[in-house]
Every structure is written in C-alpha cells, then in structure tokens.
Short mmCIF file of C-alpha atoms and ligand atoms in Angstrom, two decimals:
data_model
loop_
_atom_site.label_atom_id
_atom_site.label_comp_id
_atom_site.label_asym_id
_atom_site.label_seq_id
_atom_site.Cartn_x
_atom_site.Cartn_y
_atom_site.Cartn_z
CA UNK A 941 -21.10 -104.83 22.00
CA UNK A 942 -23.33 -101.79 22.50
CA UNK A 943 -21.95 -99.04 24.71
CA UNK A 944 -24.28 -97.79 27.42
CA UNK A 945 -23.80 -94.42 29.05
CA UNK A 946 -24.88 -94.16 32.70
CA UNK A 947 -22.70 -91.23 33.78
CA UNK A 948 -24.87 -88.19 33.07
CA UNK A 949 -23.71 -86.33 36.16
CA UNK A 950 -20.21 -86.30 34.67
CA UNK A 951 -21.42 -84.96 31.35
CA UNK A 952 -24.31 -85.36 28.94
CA UNK A 953 -24.35 -85.96 25.20
CA UNK A 954 -24.99 -82.83 23.14
CA UNK A 955 -28.61 -82.67 22.06
CA UNK A 956 -29.10 -82.83 18.29
CA UNK A 957 -31.16 -79.61 18.30
CA UNK A 958 -28.49 -77.83 20.28
CA UNK A 959 -25.89 -78.97 17.77
CA UNK A 960 -28.03 -77.69 14.89
CA UNK A 961 -28.39 -74.29 16.58
CA UNK A 962 -24.63 -74.03 17.10
CA UNK A 963 -23.54 -75.10 13.61
CA UNK A 964 -23.80 -71.78 11.71
CA UNK A 965 -21.60 -70.00 14.23
CA UNK A 966 -18.57 -72.18 13.59
CA UNK A 967 -17.84 -71.37 9.97
CA UNK A 968 -20.51 -69.04 8.58
CA UNK A 969 -21.38 -66.53 11.30
CA UNK A 970 -18.00 -66.39 12.94
CA UNK A 971 -17.95 -62.69 13.82
CA UNK A 972 -16.63 -61.29 17.06
CA UNK A 973 -19.73 -60.17 18.95
CA UNK A 974 -17.93 -57.02 20.07
CA UNK A 975 -17.39 -55.81 16.48
CA UNK A 976 -19.74 -53.16 15.11
CA UNK A 977 -19.86 -54.48 11.54
CA UNK A 978 -22.47 -56.90 10.26
CA UNK A 979 -20.40 -60.00 11.09
CA UNK A 980 -20.17 -58.86 14.68
CA UNK A 981 -23.80 -57.88 14.87
CA UNK A 982 -25.05 -61.30 13.81
CA UNK A 983 -23.01 -62.83 16.61
CA UNK A 984 -24.16 -60.18 19.10
CA UNK A 985 -27.78 -60.85 18.23
CA UNK A 986 -27.32 -64.57 18.82
CA UNK A 987 -25.83 -63.85 22.24
CA UNK A 988 -28.72 -61.53 23.13
CA UNK A 989 -31.17 -64.23 22.15
CA UNK A 990 -29.43 -66.80 24.34
CA UNK A 991 -29.28 -64.37 27.24
CA UNK A 992 -33.01 -63.73 26.90
CA UNK A 993 -33.82 -67.43 26.94
CA UNK A 994 -31.75 -67.95 30.05
CA UNK A 995 -33.22 -64.90 31.78
CA UNK A 996 -36.70 -66.17 31.02
CA UNK A 997 -35.80 -69.59 32.38
CA UNK A 998 -34.38 -68.18 35.62
CA UNK A 999 -37.07 -65.50 35.82
CA UNK A 1000 -34.48 -62.72 35.99
CA UNK A 1001 -33.32 -59.74 33.95
CA UNK A 1002 -31.09 -60.31 30.92
CA UNK A 1003 -28.38 -58.12 32.45
CA UNK A 1004 -28.29 -60.42 35.46
CA UNK A 1005 -26.99 -63.24 33.25
CA UNK A 1006 -23.19 -63.37 33.00
CA UNK A 1007 -21.65 -65.86 30.58
CA UNK A 1008 -18.60 -67.75 31.82
CA UNK A 1009 -16.40 -70.60 30.65
CA UNK A 1010 -18.32 -73.00 32.83
CA UNK A 1011 -19.53 -73.54 36.38
CA UNK A 1012 -16.05 -73.65 37.88
CA UNK A 1013 -15.40 -70.13 36.68
CA UNK A 1014 -18.88 -69.02 37.75
CA UNK A 1015 -18.22 -70.37 41.26
CA UNK A 1016 -14.82 -68.69 41.38
CA UNK A 1017 -16.22 -65.32 40.34
CA UNK A 1018 -19.07 -65.60 42.84
CA UNK A 1019 -16.94 -66.45 45.85
CA UNK A 1020 -13.79 -64.50 45.12
CA UNK A 1021 -15.69 -61.57 43.63
CA UNK A 1022 -17.92 -61.12 46.69
CA UNK A 1023 -14.95 -61.38 49.06
CA UNK A 1024 -12.97 -58.86 47.01
CA UNK A 1025 -15.82 -56.35 47.02
CA UNK A 1026 -16.53 -56.76 50.73
CA UNK A 1027 -15.71 -53.86 53.01
CA UNK A 1028 -15.55 -56.08 56.08
CA UNK A 1029 -11.97 -56.70 57.08
CA UNK A 1030 -12.36 -60.27 58.37
CA UNK A 1031 -15.07 -61.70 56.14
CA UNK A 1032 -16.60 -65.10 56.82
CA UNK A 1033 -18.22 -67.61 54.46
CA UNK A 1034 -20.64 -70.43 55.27
CA UNK A 1035 -20.66 -73.46 52.99
CA UNK A 1036 -21.13 -77.23 53.30
CA UNK A 1037 -18.78 -80.18 53.46
CA UNK A 1038 -20.30 -81.76 50.36
CA UNK A 1039 -19.69 -78.99 47.82
CA UNK A 1040 -17.96 -79.55 44.51
CA UNK A 1041 -14.21 -78.82 44.48
CA UNK A 1042 -15.02 -75.67 42.46
CA UNK A 1043 -16.35 -74.29 45.77
CA UNK A 1044 -14.27 -76.16 48.34
CA UNK A 1045 -10.90 -75.42 46.77
CA UNK A 1046 -11.76 -71.74 46.34
CA UNK A 1047 -12.73 -71.62 50.02
CA UNK A 1048 -9.47 -73.28 51.04
CA UNK A 1049 -7.54 -70.69 49.09
CA UNK A 1050 -9.60 -67.86 50.58
CA UNK A 1051 -8.82 -69.24 54.03
CA UNK A 1052 -5.12 -68.81 53.26
CA UNK A 1053 -5.90 -65.17 52.54
CA UNK A 1054 -7.46 -64.75 55.97
CA UNK A 1055 -11.12 -65.36 55.14
CA UNK A 1056 -12.97 -67.46 57.70
CA UNK A 1057 -14.90 -70.42 56.34
CA UNK A 1058 -17.33 -72.75 58.12
CA UNK A 1059 -17.92 -76.06 56.38
CA UNK A 1060 -21.30 -77.24 57.66
CA UNK A 1061 -21.71 -81.03 57.83
CA UNK A 1062 -24.69 -82.87 56.36
CA UNK A 1063 -26.97 -85.56 57.76
CA UNK A 1064 -26.36 -89.25 57.10
CA UNK A 1065 -28.84 -88.88 54.26
CA UNK A 1066 -26.70 -86.24 52.59
CA UNK A 1067 -28.80 -83.14 53.23
CA UNK A 1068 -27.75 -80.01 55.07
CA UNK A 1069 -30.04 -78.75 57.83
CA UNK A 1070 -31.19 -75.15 57.52
CA UNK A 1071 -30.74 -74.78 61.24
CA UNK A 1072 -27.10 -75.86 61.00
CA UNK A 1073 -26.55 -73.18 58.37
CA UNK A 1074 -28.22 -70.67 60.66
CA UNK A 1075 -26.00 -71.61 63.58
CA UNK A 1076 -22.88 -71.20 61.46
CA UNK A 1077 -23.68 -67.58 60.60
CA UNK A 1078 -21.58 -64.94 62.36
CA UNK A 1079 -21.79 -61.14 62.47
CA UNK A 1080 -19.01 -61.01 59.87
CA UNK A 1081 -20.59 -63.57 57.49
CA UNK A 1082 -20.81 -62.10 54.00
CA UNK A 1083 -21.70 -65.13 51.91
CA UNK A 1084 -23.46 -68.47 52.10
CA UNK A 1085 -22.78 -70.95 49.32
CA UNK A 1086 -24.75 -74.20 49.25
CA UNK A 1087 -25.02 -76.48 46.25
CA UNK A 1088 -28.52 -77.17 44.94
CA UNK A 1089 -28.07 -80.84 44.10
CA UNK A 1090 -25.10 -82.93 45.17
CA UNK A 1091 -23.21 -84.42 42.24
CA UNK A 1092 -22.37 -87.73 43.92
CA UNK A 1093 -25.51 -88.76 45.75
CA UNK A 1094 -28.04 -86.55 43.95
CA UNK A 1095 -29.58 -85.18 47.15
CA UNK A 1096 -31.54 -81.92 46.85
CA UNK A 1097 -30.55 -79.25 49.35
CA UNK A 1098 -33.13 -76.92 50.94
CA UNK A 1099 -32.20 -73.88 48.85
CA UNK A 1100 -35.45 -71.90 49.06
CA UNK A 1101 -35.57 -72.43 52.85
CA UNK A 1102 -32.05 -71.09 53.18
CA UNK A 1103 -33.05 -68.23 50.87
CA UNK A 1104 -35.90 -67.34 53.23
CA UNK A 1105 -33.59 -67.52 56.22
CA UNK A 1106 -31.10 -65.18 54.55
CA UNK A 1107 -33.88 -62.73 53.66
CA UNK A 1108 -35.10 -62.69 57.23
CA UNK A 1109 -31.67 -62.23 58.72
CA UNK A 1110 -30.77 -59.49 56.26
CA UNK A 1111 -33.59 -57.26 57.44
CA UNK A 1112 -31.91 -57.06 60.85
CA UNK A 1113 -28.24 -57.14 59.90
CA UNK A 1114 -25.75 -54.35 59.48
CA UNK A 1115 -23.89 -56.12 56.71
CA UNK A 1116 -25.86 -58.05 54.18
CA UNK A 1117 -25.34 -61.78 53.60
CA UNK A 1118 -25.30 -62.90 49.98
CA UNK A 1119 -26.57 -66.33 49.02
CA UNK A 1120 -24.98 -68.36 46.22
CA UNK A 1121 -25.90 -71.78 44.93
CA UNK A 1122 -24.05 -74.02 42.52
CA UNK A 1123 -27.06 -75.36 40.62
CA UNK A 1124 -25.17 -77.38 38.02
CA UNK A 1125 -26.87 -80.70 38.80
CA UNK A 1126 -30.32 -79.22 39.41
CA UNK A 1127 -31.23 -77.51 36.15
CA UNK A 1128 -32.93 -80.49 34.51
CA UNK A 1129 -34.94 -81.48 37.54
CA UNK A 1130 -35.62 -78.68 40.01
CA UNK A 1131 -37.30 -75.31 40.42
CA UNK A 1132 -35.01 -72.72 38.84
CA UNK A 1133 -36.92 -69.50 39.43
CA UNK A 1134 -34.34 -67.36 41.25
CA UNK A 1135 -37.03 -65.36 43.05
CA UNK A 1136 -38.64 -68.47 44.44
CA UNK A 1137 -35.24 -69.76 45.47
CA UNK A 1138 -34.23 -66.49 47.08
CA UNK A 1139 -30.68 -66.65 45.76
CA UNK A 1140 -28.42 -63.72 44.88
CA UNK A 1141 -25.99 -65.73 42.79
CA UNK A 1142 -26.39 -69.01 40.93
CA UNK A 1143 -24.03 -71.09 38.77
CA UNK A 1144 -25.00 -73.20 35.76
CA UNK A 1145 -23.00 -75.32 33.34
CA UNK A 1146 -23.82 -76.13 29.70
CA UNK A 1147 -22.58 -79.68 29.42
CA UNK A 1148 -24.70 -81.12 32.22
CA UNK A 1149 -27.90 -80.22 30.38
CA UNK A 1150 -27.21 -81.67 26.92
CA UNK A 1151 -25.41 -78.49 25.93
CA UNK A 1152 -21.76 -77.85 25.05
CA UNK A 1153 -18.73 -77.95 27.32
CA UNK A 1154 -16.78 -74.79 28.06
CA UNK A 1155 -19.71 -72.51 28.73
CA UNK A 1156 -21.72 -71.61 31.82
CA UNK A 1157 -23.64 -68.83 33.49
CA UNK A 1158 -23.38 -66.92 36.69
CA UNK A 1159 -26.63 -65.24 37.66
CA UNK A 1160 -25.88 -62.11 39.67
CA UNK A 1161 -28.80 -60.23 41.16
CA UNK A 1162 -28.94 -56.58 40.14
CA UNK A 1163 -27.10 -54.09 42.31
CA UNK A 1164 -24.86 -56.67 43.89
CA UNK A 1165 -21.35 -55.35 44.11
CA UNK A 1166 -18.88 -57.90 42.96
CA UNK A 1167 -15.31 -57.31 41.82
CA UNK A 1168 -13.92 -59.13 38.80
CA UNK A 1169 -11.19 -61.68 39.33
CA UNK A 1170 -9.83 -61.40 35.78
CA UNK A 1171 -9.19 -58.23 33.82
CA UNK A 1172 -9.54 -57.41 30.14
CA UNK A 1173 -12.22 -55.91 27.91
CA UNK A 1174 -15.65 -54.64 28.82
CA UNK A 1175 -17.50 -57.88 28.17
CA UNK A 1176 -20.18 -58.96 30.60
CA UNK A 1177 -20.19 -55.67 32.51
CA UNK A 1178 -16.48 -56.09 33.07
CA UNK A 1179 -17.19 -58.98 35.41
CA UNK A 1180 -16.06 -61.62 32.98
CA UNK A 1181 -13.87 -60.17 30.24
CA UNK A 1182 -12.87 -62.18 27.18
CA UNK A 1183 -14.10 -62.60 23.61
CA UNK A 1184 -17.53 -64.16 23.53
CA UNK A 1185 -17.69 -67.90 23.04
CA UNK A 1186 -20.52 -67.44 20.56
CA UNK A 1187 -20.93 -71.09 19.60
CA UNK A 1188 -21.01 -72.15 23.23
CA UNK A 1189 -23.37 -69.40 24.31
CA UNK A 1190 -25.79 -70.20 21.48
CA UNK A 1191 -25.64 -73.87 22.46
CA UNK A 1192 -26.26 -73.11 26.12
CA UNK A 1193 -29.26 -70.92 25.28
CA UNK A 1194 -30.78 -73.65 23.15
CA UNK A 1195 -30.10 -76.28 25.80
CA UNK A 1196 -31.87 -74.13 28.39
CA UNK A 1197 -34.88 -73.72 26.08
CA UNK A 1198 -35.02 -77.50 25.76
CA UNK A 1199 -34.98 -78.13 29.52
CA UNK A 1200 -38.69 -77.41 29.63
CA UNK A 1201 -39.36 -79.83 26.79
CA UNK A 1202 -37.12 -82.40 28.46
CA UNK A 1203 -39.03 -82.26 31.74
CA UNK A 1204 -41.48 -84.77 30.34
CA UNK A 1205 -38.63 -87.32 30.36
CA UNK A 1206 -38.04 -86.92 34.08
CA UNK A 1207 -40.88 -89.20 35.07
CA UNK A 1208 -39.54 -91.90 32.76
CA UNK A 1209 -36.01 -91.46 34.11
CA UNK A 1210 -37.28 -91.70 37.68
CA UNK A 1211 -39.22 -94.87 36.92
CA UNK A 1212 -36.13 -96.49 35.40
CA UNK A 1213 -34.00 -95.38 38.34
CA UNK A 1214 -36.46 -96.74 40.91
CA UNK A 1215 -36.69 -100.00 39.00
CA UNK A 1216 -32.89 -100.22 38.96
CA UNK A 1217 -32.69 -99.64 42.73
CA UNK A 1218 -35.36 -102.24 43.40
CA UNK A 1219 -33.82 -104.93 41.22
CA UNK A 1220 -30.20 -104.39 42.25
CA UNK A 1221 -31.08 -104.31 45.96
CA UNK A 1222 -32.95 -107.57 45.46
CA UNK A 1223 -30.30 -109.31 43.38
CA UNK A 1224 -27.14 -108.21 45.22
CA UNK A 1225 -26.93 -108.93 48.94
CA UNK A 1226 -25.25 -106.37 51.20
CA UNK A 1227 -26.20 -103.43 49.01
CA UNK A 1228 -26.93 -100.00 50.38
CA UNK A 1229 -28.24 -96.89 48.65
CA UNK A 1230 -26.35 -93.78 49.73
CA UNK A 1231 -28.29 -90.55 50.17
CA UNK A 1232 -31.91 -89.74 50.87
CA UNK A 1233 -34.14 -91.92 48.73
CA UNK A 1234 -36.93 -89.35 48.24
CA UNK A 1235 -35.11 -86.07 48.25
CA UNK A 1236 -32.87 -86.76 45.28
CA UNK A 1237 -32.94 -85.99 41.56
CA UNK A 1238 -34.58 -88.55 39.28
CA UNK A 1239 -31.35 -89.47 37.49
CA UNK A 1240 -29.16 -90.48 40.41
CA UNK A 1241 -28.54 -93.65 42.32
CA UNK A 1242 -25.46 -94.21 44.46
CA UNK A 1243 -24.93 -97.78 45.66
CA UNK A 1244 -22.44 -99.24 48.09
CA UNK A 1245 -21.54 -102.89 47.72
CA UNK A 1246 -19.75 -104.42 50.66
CA UNK A 1247 -16.42 -106.12 49.88
CA UNK A 1248 -16.25 -105.07 46.24
CA UNK A 1249 -13.98 -102.14 45.45
CA UNK A 1250 -15.58 -99.39 43.35
CA UNK A 1251 -12.84 -98.84 40.79
CA UNK A 1252 -12.74 -102.55 40.01
CA UNK A 1253 -16.52 -102.61 39.63
CA UNK A 1254 -16.38 -99.58 37.36
CA UNK A 1255 -13.64 -101.05 35.16
CA UNK A 1256 -15.38 -104.39 34.88
CA UNK A 1257 -18.55 -102.59 33.86
CA UNK A 1258 -16.51 -100.60 31.35
CA UNK A 1259 -15.30 -103.84 29.80
CA UNK A 1260 -18.97 -104.73 29.34
CA UNK A 1261 -19.63 -101.37 27.70
CA UNK A 1262 -21.11 -99.45 30.65
CA UNK A 1263 -19.92 -96.02 31.77
CA UNK A 1264 -20.47 -95.29 35.50
CA UNK A 1265 -18.38 -93.71 38.25
CA UNK A 1266 -17.23 -94.37 41.81
CA UNK A 1267 -16.36 -92.56 45.04
CA UNK A 1268 -13.84 -95.20 46.09
CA UNK A 1269 -10.58 -94.03 47.64
CA UNK A 1270 -8.69 -96.13 45.10
CA UNK A 1271 -9.96 -94.02 42.24
CA UNK A 1272 -9.42 -90.64 43.84
CA UNK A 1273 -5.72 -90.03 43.36
CA UNK A 1274 -5.57 -88.74 46.93
CA UNK A 1275 -6.49 -92.25 48.16
CA UNK A 1276 -9.13 -90.77 50.36
CA UNK A 1277 -12.75 -91.80 50.04
CA UNK A 1278 -15.15 -89.23 48.59
CA UNK A 1279 -15.57 -86.21 50.88
CA UNK A 1280 -19.31 -86.41 50.31
CA UNK A 1281 -19.62 -89.99 51.55
CA UNK A 1282 -17.26 -89.18 54.44
CA UNK A 1283 -19.37 -86.21 55.49
CA UNK A 1284 -22.42 -88.48 55.41
CA UNK A 1285 -20.56 -90.71 57.89
CA UNK A 1286 -20.59 -93.64 55.55
CA UNK A 1287 -17.96 -96.05 56.88
CA UNK A 1288 -14.79 -96.36 54.80
CA UNK A 1289 -15.42 -99.96 53.81
CA UNK A 1290 -18.78 -98.99 52.29
CA UNK A 1291 -17.40 -95.87 50.59
CA UNK A 1292 -14.75 -98.21 49.15
CA UNK A 1293 -17.48 -100.05 47.24
CA UNK A 1294 -19.52 -97.07 46.09
CA UNK A 1295 -20.88 -96.80 42.59
CA UNK A 1296 -22.70 -93.84 41.05
CA UNK A 1297 -25.12 -94.50 38.22
CA UNK A 1298 -26.73 -91.44 36.63
CA UNK A 1299 -29.36 -91.90 33.96
CA UNK A 1300 -30.26 -89.59 31.11
CA UNK A 1301 -33.10 -88.98 28.74
CA UNK A 1302 -31.84 -91.39 26.11
CA UNK A 1303 -31.48 -94.42 28.39
CA UNK A 1304 -33.94 -97.25 27.84
CA UNK A 1305 -35.42 -100.02 29.95
CA UNK A 1306 -33.45 -102.46 27.83
CA UNK A 1307 -30.19 -100.83 28.86
CA UNK A 1308 -31.16 -100.86 32.51
CA UNK A 1309 -32.13 -104.51 32.22
CA UNK A 1310 -28.70 -105.30 30.79
CA UNK A 1311 -27.06 -103.65 33.78
CA UNK A 1312 -29.34 -105.57 36.13
CA UNK A 1313 -28.18 -108.77 34.46
CA UNK A 1314 -24.46 -108.00 34.46
CA UNK A 1315 -23.78 -106.10 37.69
CA UNK A 1316 -24.65 -108.94 40.10
CA UNK A 1317 -22.17 -111.21 38.30
CA UNK A 1318 -19.42 -108.62 38.59
CA UNK A 1319 -20.03 -108.03 42.29
CA UNK A 1320 -20.12 -111.75 42.90
CA UNK A 1321 -16.85 -112.26 41.06
CA UNK A 1322 -15.07 -109.50 43.00
CA UNK A 1323 -16.45 -110.73 46.31
CA UNK A 1324 -15.26 -114.20 45.52
CA UNK A 1325 -11.74 -112.75 44.98
CA UNK A 1326 -11.81 -110.86 48.28
CA UNK A 1327 -10.15 -112.20 51.44
CA UNK A 1328 -13.03 -110.72 53.44
CA UNK A 1329 -16.18 -112.71 52.86
CA UNK B 433 -4.91 -92.10 34.51
CA UNK B 434 -4.55 -95.18 32.40
CA UNK B 435 -3.44 -98.76 33.01
CA UNK B 436 -1.02 -100.66 30.81
CA UNK B 437 -2.31 -103.54 28.75
CA UNK B 438 -0.51 -106.02 31.01
CA UNK B 439 -2.32 -104.61 34.06
CA UNK B 440 -5.67 -104.89 32.31
CA UNK B 441 -4.94 -108.45 31.17
CA UNK B 442 -4.15 -109.53 34.72
CA UNK B 443 -7.17 -107.69 36.03
CA UNK B 444 -9.42 -109.43 33.52
CA UNK B 445 -7.91 -112.86 34.02
CA UNK B 446 -5.97 -112.98 37.27
CA UNK B 447 -3.54 -115.88 37.66
CA UNK B 448 -3.45 -118.04 40.78
CA UNK B 449 -6.51 -116.48 42.28
CA UNK B 450 -8.06 -118.45 45.12
CA UNK B 451 -7.26 -120.24 48.36
CA UNK B 452 -4.86 -123.05 49.31
CA UNK B 453 -6.74 -125.06 51.90
CA UNK B 454 -3.81 -126.39 53.97
CA UNK B 455 -1.25 -123.77 53.10
CA UNK B 456 2.21 -123.87 54.69
CA UNK B 457 2.29 -120.11 55.00
CA UNK B 458 -0.34 -117.36 54.90
CA UNK B 459 0.31 -113.65 54.75
CA UNK B 460 -2.25 -110.90 54.99
CA UNK B 461 -1.77 -107.17 54.61
CA UNK B 462 -4.09 -104.26 54.38
CA UNK B 463 -3.73 -100.71 53.28
CA UNK B 464 -5.20 -98.35 55.82
CA UNK B 465 -5.03 -95.61 53.18
CA UNK B 466 -7.69 -96.86 50.83
CA UNK B 467 -8.96 -99.95 52.62
CA UNK B 468 -7.46 -102.67 50.44
CA UNK B 469 -6.79 -106.19 51.66
CA UNK B 470 -4.55 -108.86 50.25
CA UNK B 471 -3.97 -112.44 51.37
CA UNK B 472 -1.28 -114.76 49.97
CA UNK B 473 -1.17 -118.53 50.51
CA UNK B 474 1.98 -120.59 49.84
CA UNK B 475 2.79 -124.27 49.69
CA UNK B 476 6.50 -124.98 50.29
CA UNK B 477 8.68 -127.97 49.49
CA UNK B 478 12.47 -128.10 49.83
CA UNK B 479 12.51 -124.36 50.54
CA UNK B 480 10.77 -123.66 47.25
CA UNK B 481 7.35 -122.20 46.64
CA UNK B 482 5.58 -124.99 44.81
CA UNK B 483 2.16 -123.41 44.86
CA UNK B 484 0.83 -119.93 45.56
CA UNK B 485 -2.61 -118.33 45.53
CA UNK B 486 -4.02 -114.94 46.39
CA UNK B 487 -7.20 -113.20 47.46
CA UNK B 488 -7.49 -109.44 47.04
CA UNK B 489 -10.03 -106.76 47.76
CA UNK B 490 -8.93 -103.67 45.90
CA UNK B 491 -8.52 -101.80 42.67
CA UNK B 492 -7.45 -103.13 39.29
CA UNK B 493 -3.81 -102.35 40.09
CA UNK B 494 -4.00 -104.27 43.36
CA UNK B 495 -5.48 -107.30 41.62
CA UNK B 496 -2.92 -107.13 38.80
CA UNK B 497 -0.03 -106.78 41.29
CA UNK B 498 -1.26 -109.83 43.22
CA UNK B 499 -1.63 -111.82 40.06
CA UNK B 500 1.79 -111.03 38.62
CA UNK B 501 3.46 -111.49 41.99
CA UNK B 502 2.16 -115.04 42.22
CA UNK B 503 3.52 -115.71 38.72
CA UNK B 504 6.91 -114.34 39.71
CA UNK B 505 7.10 -116.27 42.97
CA UNK B 506 5.85 -119.64 41.81
CA UNK B 507 8.65 -122.23 41.66
CA UNK B 508 11.14 -119.87 43.25
CA UNK B 509 13.31 -120.63 46.28
CA UNK B 510 12.02 -118.77 49.34
CA UNK B 511 15.09 -116.56 49.59
CA UNK B 512 14.66 -115.42 46.00
CA UNK B 513 10.92 -114.91 46.30
CA UNK B 514 11.46 -112.80 49.39
CA UNK B 515 13.53 -110.43 47.31
CA UNK B 516 10.82 -109.67 44.77
CA UNK B 517 10.55 -105.94 45.26
CA UNK B 518 7.74 -103.55 44.49
CA UNK B 519 9.91 -102.13 41.70
CA UNK B 520 10.15 -105.63 40.15
CA UNK B 521 6.37 -105.91 40.25
CA UNK B 522 5.83 -102.49 38.71
CA UNK B 523 8.35 -103.23 35.97
CA UNK B 524 6.77 -106.58 35.12
CA UNK B 525 3.40 -104.87 34.81
CA UNK B 526 4.74 -102.39 32.28
CA UNK B 527 4.48 -99.56 34.79
CA UNK B 528 1.74 -98.29 37.08
CA UNK B 529 0.21 -94.83 37.48
CA UNK B 530 2.03 -92.99 40.30
CA UNK B 531 -1.02 -93.00 42.55
CA UNK B 532 -1.11 -96.78 42.25
CA UNK B 533 2.47 -97.66 43.19
CA UNK B 534 1.41 -98.39 46.76
CA UNK B 535 -0.72 -101.29 45.51
CA UNK B 536 2.54 -103.07 44.58
CA UNK B 537 3.84 -102.51 48.11
CA UNK B 538 0.82 -104.37 49.37
CA UNK B 539 1.59 -107.38 47.17
CA UNK B 540 5.24 -107.41 48.18
CA UNK B 541 4.36 -107.26 51.86
CA UNK B 542 1.70 -109.97 51.67
CA UNK B 543 4.20 -112.41 50.17
CA UNK B 544 6.89 -111.47 52.69
CA UNK B 545 4.34 -112.09 55.45
CA UNK B 546 3.46 -115.52 54.04
CA UNK B 547 7.13 -116.54 53.85
CA UNK B 548 7.75 -115.28 57.37
CA UNK B 549 4.68 -117.17 58.57
CA UNK B 550 6.02 -120.37 57.06
CA UNK B 551 9.56 -119.91 58.34
CA UNK B 552 8.49 -119.08 61.86
CA UNK B 553 6.45 -122.27 61.94
CA UNK B 554 9.39 -124.36 60.73
CA UNK B 555 11.75 -122.95 63.37
CA UNK B 556 9.35 -123.71 66.16
S1 LIG C 2454 -6.29 -100.99 45.99
FE1 LIG C 2454 -6.75 -98.96 46.53
S2 LIG C 2454 -5.57 -97.90 45.14
FE2 LIG C 2454 -5.09 -99.89 44.64
#
C-alpha cells in the first residue's frame, strides 16, 4: 500500500537539492566555523553564503539574520530578549489567542514574571482584526507578536497592516513598540519582504520549507536592543551563542533559495486543495471547513465532521497509508480541544471531529483522489458506530 | 503516545458493536472533558448478560475499551459484570497511555448504568 503524506504543516520532506547541498558538510568539510584555519574557513564561507541568501530573500542586511536551532528558539529569543532589554518596569505584550505554543507558553511564563500580556481573540474565520490589536495596546506595551499564518487552519493574518499601525503609533509614542511575527507557516506562500511587512523581528524554521530540522532564523532589525537568553561564545553577535550547525544552516540557505523556484507549485497545490474541499464537502454530509476560505495558504484545509472523532479518523486514515492531523480534544493530551478552534468559537462537538490536511509540492491528483475515495467511508463507519446520529 | 496492539486490533475490528433493538437495559455516559459518548445495551436472562452491544463516539481507546468491555461482560452474571473495573479493562487491553485512562472509566460507567437501568425496571 502506498503511503501518502498530507501533513506538510507538521513537517516537510527534505528537498533532494537541499540534501545535496548539505552532504559535504557532514564528513568532508566538517570544520568549526569559528576556527581560523582552512577547515574552519570553508565552514564559515558556507554560513556566509546561506546568510546572504536568506538576507536577499527577506530583503534585509546579512547581519540582521540570526541563526537559531529552530523557530521555537527564535520565538523565545524575540519575546524574552525584548522584555529583558526593556527599560520599562511593567512591560506589556500584545499577542493573539491562536499563536503557536512557542509564543503562548513563553507569554505565560513572562506573565509569572510580572509582564502583562493581552491575548487578542480572532474572528470566527480565524483572523485577528487590526483594530482589536490597536485597542489592546497600552502606554506600557513594548511588543506585539502575531503569527503570519496559523498552523492549524492556515489563515493569513494582516501582518503588513499591523506593521503600518505600529509605525504610525511609534511616531507619537514615548516608548517604541516592537513588532514580531512567527512566519513559520508563511514562507512558502506569502510576501516575505520584511520592509513591506513592517516587522522588527521575524521567525523562520527550516523543516517547514523542505529544509532540515533543528535550524531556524530570527530576523532582528538593525539597532534593536535585545538581550540574549543564553550565554556562551560570541556567535551571532552574542545573541545566540553555540557552535554553528553548519549542515543545518547550509540546508536552510538552500531551502530558502528554492522557495522562489517552488512558488510555481503553489497554484497546483491550491487547485488540488480546492478540488479536495469541493469533493469532500459534496461526498460527506455535515462537513464544515474551519477558517476563512479565501484568506488561507494554498496548502491547508481544516475540516470538521460532525459525530466522528478526529483521532479515530486520523488513525483510520493512517491504517490506509495517509498522514494527516487533528485538533480533537482526545488527541491533545490535555483533553481540551485545540485553542485555535476554541478561539474561533467553533463548538466543542465540531472541534472534536476536526481534521487538518496540508498538501505539499509532491502531492498528486491521484493521491487526492484516493483520499476522496476513502475518507467518506471512514466517516460513515465512525458515524455508524456513534450513539449520536 | 502509542497504543498497544490489542487496542489497535479492537479499534480496527470492534466486537459487539451495534444496537440491541429491545434491550433489557441501556446505559449512556458522556465525557464532558473531551466530548465522548458511549451507549451500552444489554439483554438479560436469569440474571446473566446474554447479549451486549455498544455504540461509541470517541477516540481509538474509547472504542477499544467499549469493545473489550462487551467481551468481558458477555455471559457474565450481573453482579460479576458490575464489578468489571476500569483497571480490569486497561489490563485486558495491554495498557493504555496515561492520558487515555479516562476512556476506560467511560466504558465501566456505561455498563454500570445499563445494569442499573435493567435492575431498576425489574424492581418496579
Ligand atoms: S474518547 Fe476522548 S480521549 Fe478517549
């Protein structure tokens, strides 16, 4: 039975070209990029090259690119680092209710340390309103952090609008507000020019863009004062110490270069996704699509099937070779439905039957057709088992 | 998190799944935590469960617990079936992930409800 991967928001397969670019740095060019001898210099050159590619992609300066171990670390440095450097004694952060745990859990911890945090809700379609962000801002607000694309429902947040708002407000404020976005799920699909977005800080991860795991980037606009949260050597301007993950950094640079090439796949991915939505909605009664239908990335669809529990659907699909994911309370460990679906005011019984399918560049119409054939049978079977009809 | 092979087998091919049309006792429980629902139907003769069926809306563990519970209760005297505990269910399934133990509580309670439903009818 062929295995079919429909979980590209969880992670993506490593691109063959990325793998090729990384290969020499495992066994041949293994130098420590901080060493002055030739071994080190080869590694240092590779890192410079990657940094340049990323800077070009983001339209920023190379020294504004800080390599991290991934987006979680980038988010941690952004939030904690800004708070640590702030001279305000009761700082306040504005974020949304639908952020990734790499933001939400940092905020919860900062709250324990006395930082004020406002978690702005989103609309039923899963998009935050710029005006709601505006209303949450206080005189002591030092940072706004809003994700670019939501990982569960794929909705695109109004980042450049918030960027404009922050710019406007900053001209009249005593203390400047910084604007951070976790752009992990946006890189393949959205505008990534940091000037157009108006962001001061931006997080990226390698493994969501056909690059390697364990590497990411934090873009930090020049002259922004941010204190490190870990201490060690002088790497990355002292903001993120630690021996360079050369293989990972090379892979990330190559993956970023390929994003442009990959953009031509987006139309194909979108077509497949729209076809999937149309067919599944037709074939399975009581199906709902969660999240704004237009304002979402091409890869994502998030369904809710009434009276079919998401983990069961996912496991039955797994037995048929499909990899997908769910926001059901049963699969969460905490037994609470996904915070994203809850914030969107999706009733618990619908969140219970939620299923996220995220396509990638290698998926084919054949694979989607197989899912369209099999999923209705699975939902029907589970509904037939349910006491609620 | 991973399920035992026994759990997966019951999930794939649940035993005694369905409805008993004129059941002698019906028990229904729900889990407000994650929104699961379980319904157990029993047919009783000479204080023994001669037939049992279940309907469940829930995760793989919930379905497996329902399935194995019906196996364990079938043919048993009511008093014995009543005593099937959640620990018995978990053990029979070759263990459950910690976050899934509550699914066995659901199964235990649904059966207890069905037996109570039957007994209260008989008394009246
Ligand atoms: S049915 Fe929800 S966790 Fe088992």
